[in-house]
Short mmCIF file of C-alpha atoms in Angstrom, two decimals:
data_model
loop_
_atom_site.label_atom_id
_atom_site.label_comp_id
_atom_site.label_asym_id
_atom_site.label_seq_id
_atom_site.Cartn_x
_atom_site.Cartn_y
_atom_site.Cartn_z
CA MET N 570 -5.39 -3.21 -37.46
CA SER N 571 -2.98 -5.51 -35.67
CA VAL N 572 -4.10 -8.09 -33.16
CA LEU N 573 -3.51 -6.35 -29.80
CA PRO N 574 -5.40 -3.09 -30.48
CA ALA N 575 -8.29 -5.12 -31.90
CA LEU N 576 -8.27 -7.24 -28.72
CA ASP N 577 -8.25 -4.10 -26.58
CA VAL N 578 -11.26 -2.64 -28.36
CA GLY N 579 -13.10 -5.97 -28.20
CA LEU N 580 -12.34 -6.31 -24.50
CA ALA N 581 -13.49 -2.75 -23.81
CA LEU N 582 -16.78 -3.37 -25.64
CA LEU N 583 -17.28 -6.65 -23.76
CA VAL N 584 -16.67 -5.05 -20.34
CA VAL N 585 -19.06 -2.17 -21.05
CA GLY N 586 -21.62 -4.57 -22.54
CA VAL N 587 -21.57 -6.93 -19.56
CA ALA N 588 -21.74 -3.96 -17.17
CA ALA N 589 -24.85 -2.72 -19.02
CA TRP N 590 -26.30 -6.23 -18.74
CA THR N 591 -25.84 -6.37 -14.95
CA ILE N 592 -27.83 -3.13 -14.70
CA ALA N 593 -30.49 -4.12 -17.24
CA ALA N 594 -30.97 -7.84 -16.31
CA ARG N 595 -34.48 -8.71 -15.18
CA ASN N 596 -33.69 -10.60 -12.00
CA LEU N 597 -31.07 -10.41 -9.28
CA PHE N 598 -29.46 -13.79 -9.97
CA ALA N 599 -28.84 -13.01 -13.66
CA SER N 600 -27.44 -9.66 -12.65
CA VAL N 601 -25.00 -11.22 -10.14
CA VAL N 602 -23.84 -13.83 -12.67
CA GLY N 603 -23.20 -10.93 -15.05
CA TYR N 604 -21.22 -9.17 -12.34
CA VAL N 605 -18.91 -12.17 -11.79
CA ALA N 606 -18.22 -12.40 -15.55
CA TYR N 607 -17.64 -8.65 -15.50
CA GLY N 608 -15.05 -9.04 -12.70
CA LEU N 609 -13.11 -11.62 -14.72
CA LEU N 610 -13.16 -9.46 -17.88
CA LEU N 611 -12.06 -6.44 -15.86
CA ALA N 612 -9.11 -8.50 -14.58
CA LEU N 613 -8.01 -8.89 -18.24
CA VAL N 614 -8.19 -5.10 -18.68
CA TRP N 615 -5.94 -4.74 -15.62
CA VAL N 616 -3.45 -7.16 -17.18
CA ARG N 617 -3.36 -4.89 -20.26
CA LEU N 618 -2.57 -1.94 -17.94
CA TYR N 619 0.54 -3.79 -16.68
CA ALA N 620 -1.15 -4.40 -13.32
CA PRO N 621 -1.14 -8.20 -12.75
CA ASP N 622 -1.34 -7.71 -8.96
CA VAL N 623 -4.53 -5.67 -9.31
CA ALA N 624 -5.84 -8.20 -11.86
CA LEU N 625 -5.41 -11.06 -9.36
CA THR N 626 -7.16 -9.07 -6.63
CA GLU N 627 -10.01 -7.99 -8.94
CA ALA N 628 -10.59 -11.56 -10.16
CA ALA N 629 -10.51 -13.06 -6.64
CA VAL N 630 -12.21 -10.36 -4.54
CA GLY N 631 -14.01 -8.03 -6.97
CA GLY N 632 -15.50 -10.83 -9.08
CA GLY N 633 -15.41 -14.08 -7.13
CA VAL N 634 -15.98 -13.36 -3.46
CA THR N 635 -18.35 -10.43 -4.09
CA GLY N 636 -20.33 -12.73 -6.39
CA VAL N 637 -20.65 -15.37 -3.66
CA LEU N 638 -21.68 -12.64 -1.21
CA LEU N 639 -24.46 -11.36 -3.48
CA VAL N 640 -25.73 -14.81 -4.51
CA THR N 641 -25.89 -15.89 -0.86
CA ALA N 642 -27.62 -12.63 0.07
CA GLY N 643 -30.17 -13.09 -2.73
CA LYS N 644 -31.01 -16.60 -1.54
CA ARG N 645 -31.36 -15.47 2.08
CA LEU N 646 -33.61 -12.62 0.95
CA ASP N 647 -35.84 -15.08 -0.96
CA ALA N 648 -36.02 -17.31 2.14
CA LEU N 649 -37.42 -14.39 4.12
CA ALA N 650 -40.50 -14.65 1.87
CA SER N 651 -40.83 -10.91 1.68
CA ALA N 652 -41.27 -10.63 -2.04
CA GLU N 653 -42.58 -7.08 -1.97
CA VAL N 654 -40.03 -4.90 -3.76
CA GLY N 655 -40.37 -1.16 -4.09
CA VAL N 656 -41.74 0.23 -7.36
CA PRO N 657 -39.27 1.37 -10.04
CA PRO N 658 -39.15 5.12 -10.54
CA GLY N 659 -41.29 6.82 -13.16
CA ARG N 660 -40.17 7.67 -16.69
CA ALA N 661 -39.30 11.28 -15.86
CA LEU N 662 -36.94 10.29 -13.04
CA LYS N 663 -35.36 7.62 -15.25
CA ILE N 664 -34.63 10.16 -17.98
CA LEU N 665 -33.25 12.56 -15.37
CA ALA N 666 -31.04 9.84 -13.84
CA GLY N 667 -29.86 8.81 -17.31
CA ALA N 668 -28.95 12.42 -18.11
CA LEU N 669 -27.09 12.78 -14.81
CA ALA N 670 -25.21 9.51 -15.37
CA ALA N 671 -24.28 10.56 -18.92
CA LEU N 672 -23.10 13.93 -17.62
CA VAL N 673 -20.88 12.37 -14.93
CA ALA N 674 -19.49 9.75 -17.36
CA GLY N 675 -18.87 12.45 -19.96
CA ALA N 676 -17.04 14.66 -17.45
CA LEU N 677 -14.88 11.72 -16.38
CA ALA N 678 -14.11 10.85 -20.01
CA TRP N 679 -13.10 14.47 -20.62
CA VAL N 680 -10.76 14.30 -17.59
CA VAL N 681 -9.27 11.05 -18.92
CA LEU N 682 -8.61 12.62 -22.32
CA THR N 683 -7.04 15.77 -20.85
CA LEU N 684 -4.83 14.28 -18.13
CA PRO N 685 -1.65 16.34 -17.61
CA SER N 686 1.48 15.38 -19.48
CA PRO N 687 4.06 14.46 -18.29
CA ALA N 688 2.08 12.55 -15.71
CA PRO N 689 2.96 12.98 -12.02
CA SER N 690 4.53 9.84 -10.58
CA LEU N 691 5.60 8.41 -7.26
CA ALA N 692 7.44 5.56 -9.00
CA PRO N 693 10.94 6.84 -8.05
CA ALA N 694 9.96 6.92 -4.37
CA ALA N 695 8.51 3.42 -4.66
CA ALA N 696 11.67 2.20 -6.42
CA GLU N 697 13.65 3.57 -3.50
CA ALA N 698 11.38 1.73 -1.06
CA ALA N 699 11.76 -1.51 -3.01
CA ALA N 700 15.54 -1.26 -3.06
CA GLY N 701 16.16 0.45 0.27
CA PRO N 702 14.35 -0.34 3.53
CA GLY N 703 12.37 -3.01 1.67
CA ALA N 704 15.72 -4.79 1.19
CA GLY N 705 15.50 -6.26 -2.25
CA LEU N 706 11.82 -6.92 -2.77
CA GLY N 707 11.44 -7.68 -6.46
CA ASN N 708 7.75 -6.78 -6.53
CA PRO N 709 7.39 -2.98 -6.20
CA ILE N 710 3.69 -3.33 -5.27
CA THR N 711 4.54 -5.44 -2.22
CA ALA N 712 7.27 -2.93 -1.33
CA VAL N 713 4.72 -0.10 -1.47
CA LEU N 714 2.11 -2.03 0.52
CA ILE N 715 4.39 -3.27 3.30
CA SER N 716 7.13 -0.65 3.38
CA TYR N 717 6.33 2.64 1.64
CA ARG N 718 2.67 2.82 2.69
CA SER N 719 2.78 0.29 5.52
CA PHE N 720 0.56 2.28 7.87
CA ASP N 721 -2.27 2.33 5.29
CA THR N 722 -2.03 -1.40 4.79
CA MET N 723 -2.12 -2.02 8.55
CA LEU N 724 -5.20 0.20 8.95
CA GLU N 725 -6.89 -1.53 6.02
CA LYS N 726 -6.65 -4.81 7.94
CA VAL N 727 -8.29 -3.02 10.86
CA VAL N 728 -11.09 -1.95 8.51
CA LEU N 729 -11.64 -5.63 7.64
CA ILE N 730 -11.98 -6.48 11.35
CA LEU N 731 -14.34 -3.54 11.91
CA ALA N 732 -16.47 -4.75 9.01
CA VAL N 733 -16.62 -8.27 10.52
CA LEU N 734 -17.66 -6.74 13.87
CA GLY N 735 -20.27 -4.63 12.08
CA VAL N 736 -21.71 -7.69 10.30
CA TRP N 737 -21.81 -9.68 13.55
CA SER N 738 -23.51 -6.90 15.48
CA VAL N 739 -26.38 -6.76 12.97
CA GLY N 740 -27.58 -10.22 14.17
CA ALA N 741 -30.31 -10.74 16.74
CA ASP N 742 -29.25 -10.20 20.39
CA ALA N 743 -30.20 -13.74 21.37
CA ALA N 744 -27.91 -15.26 18.72
CA TRP N 745 -24.70 -13.56 19.90
CA GLY N 746 -21.88 -16.08 20.13
CA ALA N 747 -23.55 -18.63 17.86
CA ALA N 748 -22.32 -19.63 14.41
CA PRO N 749 -23.54 -17.85 11.25
CA ALA N 750 -26.05 -19.71 9.09
CA PRO N 751 -24.50 -22.27 6.70
CA LEU N 752 -23.77 -20.97 3.19
CA ARG N 753 -26.43 -23.22 1.72
CA LYS N 754 -29.43 -24.82 3.34
CA VAL N 755 -29.97 -28.02 1.45
CA ARG N 756 -27.46 -30.85 1.28
CA PRO N 757 -25.41 -30.34 -1.89
CA ASP N 758 -25.29 -33.01 -4.56
CA GLY N 759 -22.33 -35.28 -5.26
CA ALA N 760 -20.83 -33.10 -7.98
CA MET N 761 -20.44 -30.11 -5.64
CA ILE N 762 -18.85 -32.26 -2.93
CA LEU N 763 -16.44 -33.85 -5.43
CA LEU N 764 -15.51 -30.42 -6.81
CA ALA N 765 -14.78 -29.12 -3.31
CA GLN N 766 -12.73 -32.18 -2.43
CA PHE N 767 -10.56 -31.80 -5.53
CA LEU N 768 -10.45 -28.01 -5.83
CA ALA N 769 -9.86 -27.00 -2.19
CA PRO N 770 -6.48 -28.73 -1.69
CA VAL N 771 -5.18 -27.50 -5.07
CA GLY N 772 -6.45 -23.98 -4.40
CA LEU N 773 -4.86 -24.04 -0.96
CA LEU N 774 -1.47 -24.80 -2.51
CA ILE N 775 -1.87 -22.12 -5.18
CA GLY N 776 -2.95 -19.58 -2.53
CA VAL N 777 0.14 -20.22 -0.39
CA HIS N 778 2.31 -20.10 -3.52
CA ILE N 779 0.86 -16.74 -4.62
CA PHE N 780 1.58 -15.33 -1.16
CA TRP N 781 5.14 -16.74 -1.16
CA VAL N 782 6.18 -15.49 -4.62
CA GLY N 783 4.53 -12.09 -3.91
CA ALA N 784 7.81 -10.68 -2.60
CA ASP N 785 9.37 -10.87 -6.07
CA ALA N 786 6.58 -11.59 -8.59
CA PRO N 787 2.92 -10.63 -9.01
CA GLY N 788 1.00 -11.88 -6.00
CA GLY N 789 1.14 -11.23 -2.28
CA ALA N 790 -0.80 -11.35 0.95
CA PHE N 791 -4.09 -9.97 -0.43
CA GLN N 792 -4.28 -12.26 -3.43
CA GLY N 793 -3.09 -15.39 -1.60
CA GLY N 794 -5.38 -14.71 1.35
CA ALA N 795 -8.37 -14.15 -0.93
CA LEU N 796 -7.71 -17.46 -2.70
CA LEU N 797 -7.48 -19.32 0.64
CA ALA N 798 -10.74 -17.62 1.67
CA ALA N 799 -12.40 -18.75 -1.56
CA MET N 800 -11.30 -22.35 -0.92
CA GLY N 801 -12.78 -22.14 2.58
CA MET N 802 -16.06 -20.95 1.06
CA VAL N 803 -16.06 -23.76 -1.52
CA ALA N 804 -15.75 -26.25 1.37
CA MET N 805 -18.60 -24.48 3.21
CA MET N 806 -20.81 -24.53 0.11
CA ALA N 807 -20.28 -28.28 -0.18
CA ARG N 808 -21.11 -28.50 3.57
CA LEU N 809 -17.74 -30.20 4.15
CA ALA N 810 -17.08 -27.42 6.66
CA GLU N 811 -19.46 -25.23 8.65
CA PRO N 812 -18.97 -21.61 9.69
CA PRO N 813 -17.35 -21.48 13.16
CA ARG N 814 -19.07 -20.02 16.23
CA ILE N 815 -18.24 -16.33 16.48
CA ASP N 816 -17.26 -16.61 20.16
CA SER N 817 -14.53 -19.13 19.24
CA ARG N 818 -11.20 -17.89 20.61
CA LYS N 819 -9.24 -19.41 17.71
CA LEU N 820 -11.37 -17.51 15.19
CA ARG N 821 -10.94 -14.21 16.99
CA LEU N 822 -7.17 -14.70 17.37
CA ALA N 823 -6.85 -15.49 13.64
CA LEU N 824 -8.86 -12.35 12.80
CA VAL N 825 -6.65 -9.96 14.76
CA ALA N 826 -3.33 -11.77 14.12
CA GLY N 827 -2.50 -9.84 10.92
CA PRO N 828 -2.90 -6.24 12.12
CA ALA N 829 -1.59 -7.15 15.61
CA VAL N 830 1.70 -8.60 14.32
CA PHE N 831 1.99 -5.73 11.84
CA LEU N 832 1.49 -3.17 14.61
CA ILE N 833 3.93 -4.88 17.01
CA VAL N 834 6.67 -5.09 14.35
CA GLY N 835 5.92 -1.50 13.30
CA VAL N 836 6.26 -0.15 16.84
CA ALA N 837 9.38 -2.28 17.38
CA GLY N 838 10.81 -0.40 14.38
CA LEU N 839 10.98 2.66 16.65
CA ALA N 840 13.65 0.94 18.74
CA LEU N 841 15.34 -1.20 16.10
CA ALA N 842 15.32 1.01 13.00
CA ASP N 843 14.75 4.51 14.42
CA ASN N 844 11.34 4.94 12.89
CA LEU N 845 7.74 3.80 13.23
CA PHE N 846 7.07 1.03 10.66
CA ALA N 847 10.72 0.95 9.57
CA TYR N 848 12.53 -2.36 9.32
CA PRO N 849 16.15 -3.10 10.30
CA GLN N 850 18.28 -3.06 7.12
CA ASN N 851 19.61 -6.60 7.01
CA PHE N 852 16.53 -8.28 8.35
CA ALA N 853 13.78 -6.56 6.37
CA LYS N 854 12.77 -9.26 3.90
CA PRO N 855 12.24 -12.11 6.40
CA LEU N 856 10.41 -9.66 8.65
CA ILE N 857 8.14 -8.57 5.80
CA LEU N 858 7.33 -12.18 4.91
CA PHE N 859 6.63 -12.85 8.60
CA ILE N 860 4.12 -9.97 8.77
CA GLU N 861 2.55 -11.03 5.47
CA ALA N 862 2.04 -14.61 6.66
CA PHE N 863 -0.18 -13.39 9.50
CA MET N 864 -1.97 -10.99 7.15
CA VAL N 865 -2.76 -13.92 4.85
CA LEU N 866 -4.27 -15.75 7.83
CA SER N 867 -6.41 -12.76 8.84
CA ILE N 868 -7.64 -12.14 5.27
CA ALA N 869 -8.36 -15.85 4.73
CA VAL N 870 -10.54 -15.84 7.88
CA ALA N 871 -12.13 -12.38 7.56
CA LEU N 872 -13.46 -12.73 3.99
CA PRO N 873 -15.50 -15.95 4.59
CA MET N 874 -16.84 -14.54 7.89
CA LEU N 875 -18.00 -11.43 6.00
CA VAL N 876 -19.80 -13.61 3.45
CA CYS N 877 -21.33 -15.89 6.11
CA GLY N 878 -23.08 -12.96 7.77
CA PRO N 879 -24.32 -12.39 11.32
CA PRO N 880 -24.68 -15.18 13.91
CA ASN N 881 -27.84 -17.17 13.61
CA GLY N 882 -29.40 -19.77 15.88
CA SER N 883 -29.18 -20.47 19.55
CA PRO N 884 -26.07 -19.75 21.61
CA LYS N 885 -24.85 -22.45 23.96
CA MET E 1304 -6.15 5.38 -29.17
CA THR E 1305 -3.73 3.93 -26.62
CA PRO E 1306 -4.81 1.12 -24.27
CA PRO E 1307 -4.66 3.36 -21.15
CA ILE E 1308 -6.95 5.99 -22.70
CA LEU E 1309 -9.35 3.26 -23.86
CA ALA E 1310 -9.40 1.74 -20.36
CA GLY E 1311 -10.02 5.18 -18.87
CA LEU E 1312 -13.01 5.71 -21.16
CA VAL E 1313 -14.32 2.26 -20.15
CA GLY E 1314 -13.95 3.37 -16.51
CA ALA E 1315 -15.96 6.53 -17.23
CA ALA E 1316 -18.72 4.48 -18.91
CA LEU E 1317 -18.81 2.07 -15.94
CA VAL E 1318 -19.31 4.99 -13.53
CA GLY E 1319 -22.20 6.19 -15.71
CA PHE E 1320 -23.95 2.78 -15.85
CA GLY E 1321 -23.44 2.26 -12.13
CA LEU E 1322 -24.84 5.66 -11.22
CA TYR E 1323 -27.94 5.05 -13.33
CA GLY E 1324 -28.52 1.62 -11.72
CA LEU E 1325 -27.95 3.04 -8.25
CA ILE E 1326 -30.69 5.63 -8.72
CA CYS E 1327 -33.21 3.70 -10.79
CA ASP E 1328 -33.19 0.10 -9.52
CA PRO E 1329 -35.58 -0.30 -6.57
CA HIS E 1330 -33.96 -3.54 -5.31
CA PRO E 1331 -31.42 -2.76 -2.54
CA LEU E 1332 -29.03 -5.59 -3.49
CA ARG E 1333 -28.99 -4.39 -7.09
CA LYS E 1334 -28.34 -0.86 -5.89
CA LEU E 1335 -25.33 -2.30 -4.05
CA LEU E 1336 -24.18 -4.10 -7.20
CA ALA E 1337 -24.52 -0.89 -9.21
CA PHE E 1338 -22.50 0.94 -6.58
CA ASN E 1339 -19.75 -1.65 -6.99
CA LEU E 1340 -19.76 -0.87 -10.74
CA VAL E 1341 -19.16 2.81 -9.91
CA GLY E 1342 -16.32 1.75 -7.62
CA SER E 1343 -14.58 -0.43 -10.19
CA GLY E 1344 -14.92 2.37 -12.77
CA VAL E 1345 -13.16 4.76 -10.39
CA PHE E 1346 -10.45 2.14 -9.79
CA LEU E 1347 -9.95 1.79 -13.53
CA VAL E 1348 -9.53 5.56 -14.00
CA PHE E 1349 -7.00 5.48 -11.16
CA GLY E 1350 -5.36 2.53 -12.90
CA ILE E 1351 -4.62 4.59 -16.02
CA VAL E 1352 -3.09 7.26 -13.77
CA ALA E 1353 -0.80 4.47 -12.53
CA ARG E 1354 0.00 3.38 -16.09
CA ARG E 1355 0.74 6.93 -17.24
CA GLY E 1356 3.02 7.47 -14.23
CA ALA E 1357 5.54 4.95 -15.57
CA ALA E 1358 8.99 6.02 -14.39
CA ALA E 1359 12.14 4.81 -12.66
CA GLY E 1360 12.33 1.71 -14.82
CA PHE E 1361 8.76 0.53 -14.06
CA ALA E 1362 6.04 0.19 -16.68
CA PHE E 1363 3.63 1.70 -14.12
CA ASP E 1364 3.53 3.77 -10.93
CA PRO E 1365 3.29 1.17 -8.12
CA VAL E 1366 1.75 3.56 -5.57
CA PRO E 1367 -1.71 4.02 -7.17
CA GLN E 1368 -1.76 0.30 -8.03
CA ALA E 1369 -1.16 -0.63 -4.40
CA MET E 1370 -3.92 1.80 -3.38
CA VAL E 1371 -6.35 0.19 -5.84
CA ILE E 1372 -5.59 -3.25 -4.33
CA THR E 1373 -6.32 -1.87 -0.86
CA GLY E 1374 -9.42 -0.19 -2.27
CA ILE E 1375 -10.84 -3.40 -3.79
CA VAL E 1376 -10.56 -5.20 -0.43
CA VAL E 1377 -12.12 -2.29 1.51
CA ALA E 1378 -14.93 -2.03 -1.08
CA PHE E 1379 -15.68 -5.70 -0.49
CA ALA E 1380 -15.74 -5.22 3.30
CA ALA E 1381 -18.17 -2.30 2.92
CA SER E 1382 -20.36 -4.36 0.56
CA ALA E 1383 -20.52 -7.20 3.10
CA LEU E 1384 -21.62 -4.76 5.81
CA ALA E 1385 -24.25 -3.31 3.45
CA VAL E 1386 -25.57 -6.83 2.67
CA ALA E 1387 -25.90 -7.58 6.41
CA LEU E 1388 -27.83 -4.33 6.95
CA ILE E 1389 -30.10 -4.96 3.95
CA LEU E 1390 -30.94 -8.52 5.12
CA ARG E 1391 -31.65 -7.30 8.66
CA LEU E 1392 -33.86 -4.51 7.35
CA ALA E 1393 -35.80 -6.96 5.18
CA ALA E 1394 -36.20 -9.37 8.12
CA ALA E 1395 -37.39 -6.58 10.43
CA SER E 1396 -39.72 -4.76 8.02
CA GLY E 1397 -40.86 -7.70 5.87
CA LYS E 1398 -40.19 -5.66 2.75
CA VAL E 1399 -37.29 -5.64 0.31
CA THR E 1400 -36.96 -1.92 -0.30
CA LEU E 1401 -35.13 1.15 0.87
CA ASP E 1402 -38.20 3.35 0.34
CA PRO E 1403 -39.25 4.65 3.79
CA ARG E 1404 -42.85 5.18 2.57
CA ALA E 1405 -43.26 1.40 2.22
CA TRP E 1406 -42.44 0.72 5.88
CA THR E 1407 -45.06 2.92 7.51
CA LYS E 1408 -48.13 0.80 8.12
CA ARG E 1409 -51.31 2.01 6.47
CA ASP E 1410 -53.56 1.21 9.46
CA ASP E 1411 -51.55 2.75 12.27
CA GLY E 1412 -54.49 5.07 12.94
CA GLY E 1413 -52.36 8.16 12.60
CA ALA E 1414 -50.47 7.18 15.75
CA ARG E 1415 -47.08 8.71 15.25
#
């Protein structure tokens, strides 16, 4: 057995093992730590599937930011002092659920083993988008996201804003307009502050770089924005920054900037390029980078606000 | 066994583990975590569809990959909303559970 297949099998066993651990772990914290490790391992699997863009997103959003979200949620739940958790189901239900899970997994595995050959593909259409109206974007994923399926990507940003609105509206009526609770209650120790002071500027640079090279190399608005968001959260965890008040005009403008600019440019395409969400031939690449810059801003603001949760405290 | 098939089987196993955790774990946050396992398993199966669709000079089909990227971000947004609802429910009911039987007070005198 050569090295790469052995690595693949080892990686597959690790991912499945860590996934089983997150389900079987005794307490929530252990389970969440398992989930973060699982996200990083899964990113390696994505690299092996020739999907570095997905790997970056999975590592940043699927593992990292979701991990912070769940750890923060677990701590807030503990602070509520409502330790009473429902009882686990009885043995019969467990066996039934296990059988159902095995059945679904087995059916999926059967589908995977019997996928049609040759496989259907939209790659030629995407190649056309990357070379044509996308005007020389080297990264086909970015071409698909911003050109070929631009409407989806715009609506996905709207989903992010809707989720932020949903999270905010869950807060108490009296707290509307106030800032969310800080990401951690107690003052952090020196090590955390030092880490944030060193890591945040470096991460900021890497985030902007990943966005900038995304036109031609793996990376892009999602991955860069998620990294900027993570750096914001590191600063908040070290209490070097506090979550902003949700009635702040700057915050709200930053949230809607991405989809708003995308929509305006898309509608302008009707007049300039004869189609909704089409870009003028010779001006497409700068325009796409322009849209992406505002999307990075919106993602970098929306993700930390989603983790921070509903407003808390007294409005002024 | 080729890497895509192996990854697809891993995806199928992840869906299975996630489904079991979703049904059997009584803690709402761990149900959410299990649901995210199901999601990433589905993404992985979709990922091998992308890998198998290699054509036009690419080693993969970029369209499903782009959709998975969108999907990961939307899954996170939905998880954040779920966390907010779970925390609010726990604050309002004083209990960390999704079981409606636990919320009804025992001494409400049959007033319903």
